[in-house]
Coordinates of N, CA and C in Angstrom, one line a residue:
Chain A
D1 N -61.4 -59.7 43.2 CA -60.9 -58.4 42.8 C -60.3 -58.4 41.4
T2 N -60.7 -57.5 40.5 CA -60.2 -57.6 39.1 C -59.2 -56.5 38.8
G3 N -58.6 -55.9 39.8 CA -57.6 -54.8 39.6 C -56.3 -55.4 39.3
V4 N -55.3 -54.5 39.1 CA -53.9 -54.9 38.9 C -53.3 -55.5 40.1
S5 N -52.7 -56.6 40.0 CA -52.0 -57.2 41.2 C -50.5 -57.3 41.0
Q6 N -49.8 -57.2 42.1 CA -48.3 -57.3 42.0 C -47.8 -58.2 43.1
N7 N -46.8 -59.0 42.8 CA -46.2 -59.9 43.8 C -44.7 -59.9 43.6
P8 N -44.0 -60.0 44.7 CA -44.5 -59.8 46.1 C -44.8 -58.4 46.4
R9 N -45.4 -58.1 47.5 CA -45.6 -56.7 47.9 C -44.4 -56.1 48.5
H10 N -43.6 -56.9 49.1 CA -42.3 -56.4 49.7 C -41.2 -57.4 49.4
K11 N -40.0 -56.9 49.2 CA -38.9 -57.7 48.9 C -37.6 -57.1 49.5
I12 N -37.0 -57.8 50.4 CA -35.7 -57.4 51.0 C -34.6 -58.3 50.4
T13 N -33.6 -57.7 49.9 CA -32.5 -58.5 49.3 C -31.2 -57.9 49.6
K14 N -30.1 -58.7 49.4 CA -28.8 -58.2 49.7 C -28.2 -57.7 48.4
R15 N -27.4 -56.7 48.5 CA -26.7 -56.1 47.3 C -26.0 -57.2 46.5
G16 N -26.2 -57.2 45.2 CA -25.6 -58.2 44.3 C -26.5 -59.3 43.9
Q17 N -27.6 -59.5 44.7 CA -28.6 -60.5 44.3 C -29.5 -60.1 43.2
N18 N -30.1 -61.1 42.6 CA -31.1 -60.8 41.5 C -32.5 -60.9 42.1
V19 N -33.4 -60.1 41.6 CA -34.8 -60.1 42.1 C -35.7 -60.1 40.9
T20 N -36.9 -60.7 41.0 CA -37.9 -60.7 40.0 C -39.2 -60.3 40.6
F21 N -40.0 -59.4 39.9 CA -41.3 -59.0 40.3 C -42.3 -59.4 39.2
R22 N -43.5 -59.7 39.7 CA -44.6 -60.0 38.8 C -45.7 -59.1 38.8
C23 N -46.3 -58.8 37.7 CA -47.5 -58.0 37.6 C -48.5 -58.7 36.8
D24 N -49.7 -58.8 37.3 CA -50.9 -59.3 36.6 C -51.8 -58.1 36.3
P25 N -52.0 -57.8 35.0 CA -52.9 -56.6 34.7 C -54.4 -57.0 34.8
I26 N -55.2 -56.0 34.6 CA -56.6 -56.2 34.4 C -56.8 -57.1 33.1
S27 N -57.6 -58.1 33.2 CA -57.6 -59.1 32.2 C -57.7 -58.7 30.7
E28 N -58.6 -57.7 30.4 CA -58.8 -57.4 29.0 C -57.8 -56.3 28.6
H29 N -56.9 -55.8 29.5 CA -56.0 -54.7 29.1 C -54.9 -55.2 28.3
N30 N -54.6 -54.5 27.1 CA -53.5 -54.9 26.3 C -52.2 -54.1 26.5
R31 N -52.3 -53.1 27.3 CA -51.1 -52.3 27.6 C -50.7 -52.5 29.0
L32 N -49.4 -52.6 29.3 CA -48.8 -52.8 30.6 C -47.6 -51.9 30.8
Y33 N -47.5 -51.2 31.9 CA -46.5 -50.2 32.2 C -45.8 -50.6 33.5
W34 N -44.5 -50.2 33.5 CA -43.7 -50.3 34.8 C -43.2 -48.9 35.1
Y35 N -43.3 -48.5 36.4 CA -42.8 -47.3 36.9 C -42.0 -47.6 38.2
R36 N -41.1 -46.6 38.5 CA -40.3 -46.7 39.7 C -40.6 -45.5 40.5
Q37 N -40.8 -45.6 41.8 CA -41.0 -44.5 42.7 C -40.1 -44.5 43.9
T38 N -39.2 -43.5 44.0 CA -38.3 -43.5 45.1 C -38.9 -42.5 46.1
L39 N -38.4 -42.5 47.3 CA -38.9 -41.7 48.4 C -38.9 -40.3 48.1
G40 N -40.1 -39.6 48.3 CA -40.2 -38.2 48.1 C -40.3 -37.8 46.6
Q41 N -40.4 -38.7 45.7 CA -40.5 -38.4 44.3 C -41.8 -39.0 43.7
G42 N -42.2 -38.5 42.6 CA -43.3 -39.1 41.8 C -42.8 -40.3 41.1
P43 N -43.7 -41.1 40.6 CA -43.3 -42.3 39.8 C -42.6 -41.9 38.5
E44 N -41.6 -42.7 38.1 CA -40.8 -42.4 36.9 C -41.1 -43.6 36.0
F45 N -41.3 -43.3 34.7 CA -41.6 -44.4 33.8 C -40.4 -45.2 33.5
L46 N -40.6 -46.5 33.4 CA -39.5 -47.4 33.0 C -39.7 -48.0 31.7
T47 N -40.9 -48.6 31.4 CA -41.1 -49.3 30.1 C -42.6 -49.6 30.0
Y48 N -43.0 -49.9 28.7 CA -44.3 -50.3 28.5 C -44.4 -51.3 27.4
F49 N -45.5 -52.1 27.5 CA -45.8 -53.2 26.5 C -47.1 -53.0 25.9
Q50 N -47.2 -53.3 24.6 CA -48.5 -53.4 24.0 C -48.6 -54.9 23.6
N51 N -49.5 -55.6 24.2 CA -49.5 -57.1 24.1 C -48.1 -57.6 24.5
E52 N -47.4 -58.4 23.7 CA -46.1 -58.9 24.2 C -45.0 -58.0 23.7
A53 N -45.2 -57.0 22.9 CA -44.2 -56.2 22.3 C -43.8 -55.0 23.3
Q54 N -42.5 -54.9 23.6 CA -42.0 -53.8 24.4 C -41.8 -52.6 23.5
L55 N -42.6 -51.6 23.7 CA -42.6 -50.5 22.7 C -41.8 -49.3 23.1
E56 N -41.5 -49.1 24.4 CA -40.7 -48.0 24.8 C -40.0 -48.3 26.1
K57 N -38.8 -47.9 26.2 CA -37.9 -48.1 27.4 C -37.3 -46.8 27.8
S58 N -37.3 -46.5 29.0 CA -36.6 -45.3 29.5 C -35.1 -45.5 29.6
R59 N -34.4 -44.4 29.6 CA -32.9 -44.5 29.8 C -32.6 -44.9 31.3
L60 N -33.7 -44.8 32.2 CA -33.5 -45.3 33.5 C -33.3 -46.8 33.6
L61 N -33.8 -47.5 32.6 CA -33.8 -48.9 32.5 C -32.4 -49.4 32.1
S62 N -31.5 -49.5 33.0 CA -30.1 -49.9 32.7 C -30.1 -51.4 32.2
D63 N -28.9 -51.8 31.8 CA -28.7 -53.2 31.3 C -29.0 -54.2 32.4
R64 N -29.0 -53.8 33.7 CA -29.3 -54.7 34.7 C -30.8 -55.0 34.9
F65 N -31.6 -54.2 34.2 CA -33.1 -54.3 34.3 C -33.6 -55.0 33.0
S66 N -34.5 -56.0 33.2 CA -35.1 -56.5 32.0 C -36.6 -56.8 32.3
A67 N -37.4 -56.5 31.4 CA -38.9 -56.7 31.5 C -39.4 -57.6 30.4
E68 N -40.3 -58.5 30.7 CA -40.9 -59.3 29.7 C -42.4 -59.4 29.9
R69 N -43.1 -59.7 28.8 CA -44.5 -60.0 28.8 C -44.8 -61.1 27.8
P70 N -44.3 -62.3 28.1 CA -44.2 -63.3 27.1 C -45.5 -63.7 26.3
K71 N -46.6 -63.7 27.0 CA -47.9 -64.1 26.3 C -48.9 -62.9 26.2
G72 N -48.4 -61.7 26.5 CA -49.3 -60.6 26.4 C -50.2 -60.5 27.6
S73 N -49.9 -61.3 28.7 CA -50.8 -61.2 29.9 C -50.0 -60.6 31.0
F74 N -49.5 -61.5 31.9 CA -48.7 -61.0 33.0 C -47.3 -60.5 32.5
S75 N -46.6 -59.8 33.4 CA -45.3 -59.3 33.0 C -44.4 -59.5 34.2
T76 N -43.1 -59.7 34.0 CA -42.1 -59.8 35.0 C -41.0 -58.7 34.8
L77 N -40.5 -58.2 35.9 CA -39.4 -57.2 35.9 C -38.3 -57.8 36.7
E78 N -37.1 -58.0 36.1 CA -36.0 -58.6 36.8 C -34.9 -57.5 36.9
I79 N -34.3 -57.5 38.1 CA -33.2 -56.6 38.3 C -32.0 -57.6 38.7
Q80 N -31.0 -57.5 37.9 CA -29.8 -58.3 38.2 C -28.8 -57.5 39.0
R81 N -28.0 -58.2 39.8 CA -26.9 -57.5 40.6 C -27.4 -56.3 41.3
T82 N -28.4 -56.4 42.1 CA -29.0 -55.2 42.7 C -28.0 -54.3 43.4
E83 N -28.3 -53.1 43.4 CA -27.6 -52.0 44.1 C -28.5 -51.3 45.1
Q84 N -27.9 -50.6 46.1 CA -28.7 -50.0 47.0 C -29.6 -48.9 46.4
G85 N -29.1 -48.3 45.3 CA -29.9 -47.3 44.6 C -31.1 -47.9 43.9
D86 N -31.2 -49.2 43.9 CA -32.4 -49.8 43.3 C -33.6 -49.8 44.3
S87 N -33.3 -49.5 45.5 CA -34.4 -49.5 46.5 C -35.4 -48.5 46.2
A88 N -36.6 -49.0 46.0 CA -37.7 -48.1 45.5 C -39.0 -48.9 45.6
M89 N -40.1 -48.2 45.2 CA -41.4 -48.9 45.0 C -41.5 -49.1 43.5
Y90 N -41.8 -50.3 43.1 CA -42.0 -50.6 41.6 C -43.5 -50.8 41.4
L91 N -44.0 -49.9 40.5 CA -45.4 -49.9 40.3 C -45.7 -50.4 38.9
C92 N -46.7 -51.1 38.8 CA -47.2 -51.6 37.5 C -48.6 -51.0 37.2
A93 N -48.9 -50.7 36.0 CA -50.2 -50.2 35.6 C -50.6 -50.9 34.3
S94 N -51.9 -50.9 34.0 CA -52.4 -51.5 32.8 C -53.4 -50.6 32.2
S95 N -53.6 -50.7 30.9 CA -54.7 -49.9 30.3 C -55.2 -50.6 29.0
L96 N -56.4 -50.2 28.6 CA -57.0 -50.7 27.4 C -56.9 -49.6 26.3
Q97 N -56.2 -50.0 25.2 CA -56.1 -49.0 24.2 C -57.4 -48.7 23.5
R98 N -57.9 -47.4 23.6 CA -59.1 -47.0 23.0 C -59.1 -45.5 22.7
G99 N -58.5 -45.2 21.6 CA -58.4 -43.8 21.2 C -57.5 -43.0 22.2
I100 N -58.0 -41.8 22.6 CA -57.1 -41.0 23.4 C -57.3 -41.3 24.9
D101 N -58.4 -42.1 25.3 CA -58.6 -42.3 26.7 C -58.1 -43.7 27.1
N102 N -56.8 -43.7 27.4 CA -56.1 -44.9 27.8 C -55.8 -44.8 29.3
E103 N -56.8 -44.7 30.1 CA -56.6 -44.6 31.6 C -55.7 -45.7 32.1
Q104 N -54.6 -45.3 32.8 CA -53.8 -46.3 33.4 C -54.2 -46.6 34.8
F105 N -54.5 -47.9 35.1 CA -54.9 -48.4 36.4 C -53.6 -49.0 37.1
F106 N -53.4 -48.5 38.3 CA -52.1 -48.9 39.0 C -52.4 -50.0 40.0
G107 N -51.4 -50.9 40.1 CA -51.4 -51.9 41.2 C -50.8 -51.3 42.5
P108 N -50.8 -52.1 43.5 CA -50.3 -51.6 44.8 C -48.8 -51.4 45.0
G109 N -48.1 -52.0 44.0 CA -46.6 -51.8 44.0 C -45.9 -52.9 44.7
T110 N -44.6 -53.1 44.4 CA -43.7 -53.9 45.1 C -42.6 -53.0 45.7
R111 N -42.4 -53.1 47.0 CA -41.4 -52.3 47.7 C -40.1 -53.1 47.8
L112 N -39.1 -52.6 47.1 CA -37.8 -53.3 47.2 C -36.8 -52.6 48.1
T113 N -36.2 -53.3 49.0 CA -35.2 -52.8 49.9 C -33.9 -53.6 49.6
V114 N -32.9 -52.9 49.2 CA -31.6 -53.5 49.0 C -30.6 -53.2 50.1
L115 N -30.2 -54.2 50.8 CA -29.3 -54.0 52.0 C -27.8 -54.0 51.6
Chain B
A1 N -39.9 -33.2 25.2 CA -40.0 -33.9 26.5 C -41.0 -33.0 27.3
Q2 N -41.6 -33.7 28.3 CA -42.5 -33.0 29.2 C -41.9 -33.0 30.6
S3 N -42.4 -32.0 31.4 CA -42.0 -32.0 32.8 C -43.2 -31.4 33.6
V4 N -43.3 -31.7 34.9 CA -44.4 -31.3 35.7 C -43.8 -30.7 37.0
T5 N -44.3 -29.6 37.4 CA -43.8 -28.9 38.6 C -45.0 -28.8 39.6
Q6 N -44.9 -29.4 40.7 CA -45.9 -29.2 41.8 C -45.3 -28.3 42.8
L7 N -45.9 -27.1 42.9 CA -45.2 -26.0 43.6 C -45.2 -26.2 45.1
D8 N -46.0 -27.0 45.6 CA -46.1 -27.2 47.1 C -45.8 -28.6 47.4
S9 N -44.8 -28.9 48.3 CA -44.5 -30.3 48.6 C -45.5 -30.7 49.8
Q10 N -45.9 -29.8 50.6 CA -46.8 -30.1 51.7 C -47.9 -29.0 51.8
V11 N -49.1 -29.4 52.0 CA -50.2 -28.5 52.2 C -51.0 -28.9 53.4
P12 N -50.9 -28.2 54.6 CA -51.8 -28.5 55.7 C -53.0 -27.6 55.6
V13 N -54.1 -28.2 56.0 CA -55.4 -27.4 55.9 C -56.3 -28.0 57.0
F14 N -57.3 -27.2 57.5 CA -58.2 -27.6 58.4 C -59.4 -28.3 57.7
E15 N -60.0 -29.2 58.4 CA -61.2 -29.8 57.9 C -62.3 -28.8 57.5
E16 N -63.0 -29.1 56.4 CA -64.0 -28.2 55.8 C -63.5 -26.9 55.2
A17 N -62.2 -26.7 55.2 CA -61.7 -25.6 54.5 C -61.5 -25.9 53.0
P18 N -61.4 -24.9 52.1 CA -61.1 -25.2 50.7 C -59.6 -25.4 50.5
V19 N -59.3 -26.1 49.5 CA -57.8 -26.4 49.2 C -57.6 -26.3 47.7
E20 N -56.4 -25.8 47.4 CA -55.9 -25.8 46.0 C -54.5 -26.4 46.0
L21 N -54.3 -27.4 45.1 CA -53.0 -27.9 44.9 C -52.5 -27.5 43.5
R22 N -51.3 -26.9 43.4 CA -50.9 -26.3 42.2 C -50.0 -27.2 41.4
C23 N -50.2 -27.1 40.0 CA -49.5 -27.9 39.1 C -49.2 -27.1 37.9
N24 N -48.0 -27.0 37.4 CA -47.6 -26.4 36.2 C -46.9 -27.5 35.3
Y25 N -47.0 -27.4 34.0 CA -46.3 -28.3 33.2 C -45.6 -27.6 32.1
S26 N -44.7 -28.4 31.4 CA -44.0 -27.9 30.3 C -44.0 -28.9 29.2
S27 N -44.3 -28.5 28.0 CA -44.3 -29.5 26.9 C -44.3 -28.8 25.6
S28 N -43.6 -29.4 24.6 CA -43.6 -28.8 23.3 C -44.7 -29.4 22.4
V29 N -45.5 -30.3 22.9 CA -46.6 -30.9 22.1 C -47.8 -30.8 23.0
S30 N -49.0 -31.1 22.3 CA -50.2 -31.1 23.1 C -50.2 -32.2 24.1
V31 N -50.8 -31.9 25.2 CA -50.8 -32.9 26.3 C -52.2 -33.2 26.8
Y32 N -52.2 -34.4 27.5 CA -53.3 -34.7 28.4 C -52.8 -34.6 29.8
L33 N -53.7 -34.3 30.7 CA -53.3 -34.0 32.1 C -54.2 -34.8 33.1
F34 N -53.5 -35.2 34.1 CA -54.1 -36.1 35.1 C -53.8 -35.7 36.5
W35 N -54.7 -36.0 37.5 CA -54.4 -35.9 38.9 C -54.6 -37.3 39.5
Y36 N -53.6 -37.8 40.2 CA -53.8 -39.1 40.9 C -53.6 -38.9 42.4
V37 N -54.2 -39.7 43.2 CA -54.1 -39.7 44.6 C -53.5 -41.0 45.1
Q38 N -52.6 -40.9 46.1 CA -52.0 -42.1 46.6 C -52.1 -42.1 48.1
Y39 N -52.9 -43.1 48.7 CA -53.0 -43.3 50.1 C -51.8 -44.1 50.6
P40 N -51.5 -44.0 51.9 CA -50.3 -44.8 52.4 C -50.4 -46.3 52.0
N41 N -49.2 -46.8 51.5 CA -49.1 -48.2 51.2 C -50.1 -48.7 50.1
Q42 N -50.5 -47.8 49.3 CA -51.4 -48.2 48.2 C -50.9 -47.6 46.9
G43 N -51.5 -48.1 45.8 CA -51.1 -47.6 44.5 C -51.8 -46.3 44.2
L44 N -51.7 -45.9 43.0 CA -52.2 -44.6 42.6 C -53.7 -44.8 42.1
Q45 N -54.5 -43.8 42.4 CA -55.9 -43.9 42.0 C -56.2 -42.6 41.2
L46 N -56.8 -42.7 40.0 CA -57.1 -41.5 39.2 C -58.2 -40.7 39.8
L47 N -57.9 -39.4 40.0 CA -58.9 -38.5 40.5 C -59.7 -37.9 39.4
L48 N -59.0 -37.4 38.4 CA -59.6 -36.8 37.2 C -58.6 -36.6 36.1
K49 N -59.1 -36.3 34.9 CA -58.3 -36.2 33.7 C -58.8 -35.1 32.8
Y50 N -57.9 -34.5 32.1 CA -58.3 -33.6 31.0 C -57.7 -34.2 29.7
L51 N -58.6 -34.5 28.8 CA -58.2 -35.0 27.5 C -58.6 -34.0 26.4
S52 N -59.7 -33.4 26.4 CA -60.1 -32.4 25.5 C -61.4 -31.8 26.0
G53 N -61.9 -30.8 25.3 CA -63.2 -30.2 25.6 C -63.2 -29.2 26.7
S54 N -64.2 -29.2 27.6 CA -64.3 -28.2 28.7 C -63.0 -28.2 29.5
T55 N -62.6 -27.0 29.8 CA -61.3 -26.9 30.6 C -61.5 -27.1 32.1
L56 N -62.8 -27.1 32.5 CA -63.1 -27.4 33.9 C -63.5 -28.9 34.0
V57 N -62.7 -29.6 34.7 CA -62.9 -31.1 34.8 C -63.3 -31.5 36.2
K58 N -64.3 -32.2 36.3 CA -64.8 -32.7 37.6 C -64.4 -34.2 37.8
G59 N -63.9 -34.5 39.0 CA -63.5 -35.9 39.3 C -64.2 -36.5 40.5
I60 N -63.6 -37.5 41.0 CA -64.2 -38.2 42.1 C -64.0 -37.5 43.4
N61 N -64.7 -37.8 44.4 CA -64.6 -37.3 45.8 C -64.7 -35.8 45.9
G62 N -65.4 -35.1 44.9 CA -65.6 -33.7 45.0 C -64.5 -32.8 44.5
F63 N -63.5 -33.4 43.9 CA -62.4 -32.7 43.4 C -62.7 -32.2 41.9
E64 N -62.1 -31.0 41.6 CA -62.1 -30.5 40.2 C -60.8 -29.8 39.9
A65 N -60.6 -29.7 38.6 CA -59.3 -29.0 38.2 C -59.7 -28.2 36.9
E66 N -58.9 -27.2 36.7 CA -59.1 -26.4 35.5 C -57.8 -26.3 34.7
F67 N -57.9 -26.7 33.4 CA -56.8 -26.6 32.5 C -56.7 -25.2 32.0
N68 N -55.5 -24.6 32.1 CA -55.2 -23.3 31.6 C -54.0 -23.3 30.7
K69 N -54.3 -23.3 29.4 CA -53.3 -23.5 28.4 C -52.3 -22.4 28.4
S70 N -52.8 -21.2 28.5 CA -51.9 -20.0 28.5 C -50.9 -20.0 29.6
Q71 N -51.4 -20.4 30.8 CA -50.5 -20.5 32.0 C -49.9 -21.8 32.2
T72 N -50.1 -22.7 31.3 CA -49.7 -24.1 31.4 C -49.9 -24.7 32.8
S73 N -51.1 -24.5 33.3 CA -51.4 -25.0 34.7 C -52.6 -25.9 34.7
F74 N -52.7 -26.7 35.7 CA -53.8 -27.7 35.9 C -53.9 -27.8 37.4
H75 N -54.4 -26.8 38.1 CA -54.6 -26.8 39.5 C -55.8 -27.6 40.0
L76 N -55.6 -28.3 41.1 CA -56.6 -29.1 41.7 C -57.3 -28.4 42.8
R77 N -58.6 -28.5 42.9 CA -59.3 -27.7 43.9 C -60.4 -28.6 44.6
K78 N -60.7 -28.3 45.8 CA -61.8 -28.9 46.5 C -62.4 -27.9 47.4
P79 N -63.7 -27.6 47.4 CA -64.3 -26.5 48.2 C -64.3 -26.8 49.7
S80 N -64.3 -28.1 50.1 CA -64.4 -28.4 51.5 C -63.8 -29.8 51.7
V81 N -62.7 -29.8 52.4 CA -61.9 -31.1 52.5 C -62.4 -31.9 53.8
H82 N -62.1 -33.2 53.7 CA -62.4 -34.0 54.9 C -61.1 -34.7 55.3
I83 N -61.2 -35.2 56.6 CA -60.0 -35.9 57.1 C -59.5 -37.0 56.1
S84 N -60.5 -37.7 55.5 CA -60.2 -38.8 54.6 C -59.5 -38.4 53.4
D85 N -59.4 -37.1 53.1 CA -58.6 -36.6 51.9 C -57.1 -36.5 52.2
T86 N -56.7 -36.8 53.4 CA -55.3 -36.8 53.7 C -54.6 -37.9 52.9
A87 N -53.7 -37.5 52.0 CA -53.0 -38.4 51.1 C -52.0 -37.6 50.3
E88 N -51.3 -38.3 49.4 CA -50.3 -37.6 48.5 C -51.0 -37.5 47.1
Y89 N -50.8 -36.3 46.5 CA -51.5 -36.1 45.2 C -50.4 -35.8 44.2
F90 N -50.6 -36.5 43.0 CA -49.6 -36.3 42.0 C -50.3 -35.8 40.7
C91 N -49.7 -34.8 40.1 CA -50.1 -34.3 38.8 C -49.3 -35.0 37.8
A92 N -49.9 -35.3 36.6 CA -49.1 -36.0 35.6 C -49.5 -35.5 34.2
V93 N -48.6 -35.7 33.3 CA -48.9 -35.2 31.9 C -48.5 -36.3 30.9
K94 N -49.2 -36.4 29.9 CA -48.9 -37.4 28.8 C -49.0 -36.7 27.5
G95 N -47.9 -36.8 26.7 CA -47.9 -36.1 25.4 C -46.8 -36.7 24.5
G96 N -47.2 -37.1 23.3 CA -46.2 -37.6 22.4 C -45.8 -39.1 22.6
S97 N -46.2 -39.7 23.7 CA -46.0 -41.1 23.9 C -47.0 -41.6 24.9
E98 N -46.9 -42.8 25.3 CA -47.9 -43.4 26.2 C -47.5 -43.2 27.7
K99 N -46.2 -42.8 27.9 CA -45.8 -42.7 29.3 C -46.4 -41.5 30.0
L100 N -46.6 -41.7 31.3 CA -47.0 -40.6 32.2 C -45.8 -40.0 32.8
V101 N -45.7 -38.6 32.8 CA -44.6 -37.9 33.5 C -45.3 -37.3 34.7
F102 N -44.8 -37.6 35.9 CA -45.3 -37.2 37.1 C -44.5 -36.0 37.8
G103 N -45.3 -35.2 38.6 CA -44.6 -34.3 39.4 C -44.1 -35.0 40.7
K104 N -43.5 -34.3 41.6 CA -42.9 -34.9 42.8 C -44.0 -35.1 43.9
G105 N -45.2 -34.6 43.7 CA -46.2 -34.9 44.6 C -46.4 -33.8 45.6
T106 N -47.7 -33.7 46.1 CA -48.0 -32.8 47.2 C -48.7 -33.6 48.3
K107 N -48.2 -33.5 49.5 CA -48.8 -34.2 50.6 C -49.8 -33.3 51.3
L108 N -51.1 -33.7 51.2 CA -52.2 -32.9 51.8 C -52.5 -33.5 53.1
T109 N -52.4 -32.7 54.2 CA -52.8 -33.1 55.5 C -54.0 -32.3 56.0
V110 N -55.1 -33.0 56.3 CA -56.3 -32.4 56.7 C -56.4 -32.5 58.2
N111 N -56.4 -31.4 58.9 CA -56.4 -31.5 60.4 C -57.8 -31.2 60.9
P112 N -58.2 -31.8 62.1 CA -59.5 -31.6 62.6 C -59.6 -30.2 63.3

């Protein structure tokens, strides 16, 4: 399967712990995006990378959140000192920059539950 | 900044009936418009998109949408739904940056 993959698919953690999620984009895609989706809401943009450069960050991305894409391939999203409000589905997407048609392909998501 | 309003949070419909899912957007710049579908425990799949050109856009699974700039709408339609169309549908807009701004979603339930 050559789609976007995310690991783990589910994560349960206790409040105050750190968690890290991984996203592997479609191999030739140079853009990678992170979104967060809470229950009953649509996905909300967190950040995106073009190659290894982080080009845009949402104000939703507090200081406890950090994302990296060190070699322009896979990306990690770390949440430090998790809070119950961080419980959500974290979605990753990737796209290939080509003019105006930059369709974002989404992975299956990582569901985080903070107890 | 952009925003998206999906006017119906839930839409129940009988199999083989037509359906319309409504979407309105707000933006101070030109936008591109998208509809995504999300099946339970899965990621988002693109149904269709409007980038430019014809305002009537056809997508996968028999869905289509019409971009109406004067009414700032991008409603999704299907003339005859199937049980397998039961899912959550999200309208999204992109303008001025690479991020997608999503609506809250519409849960479509197709009953036999």
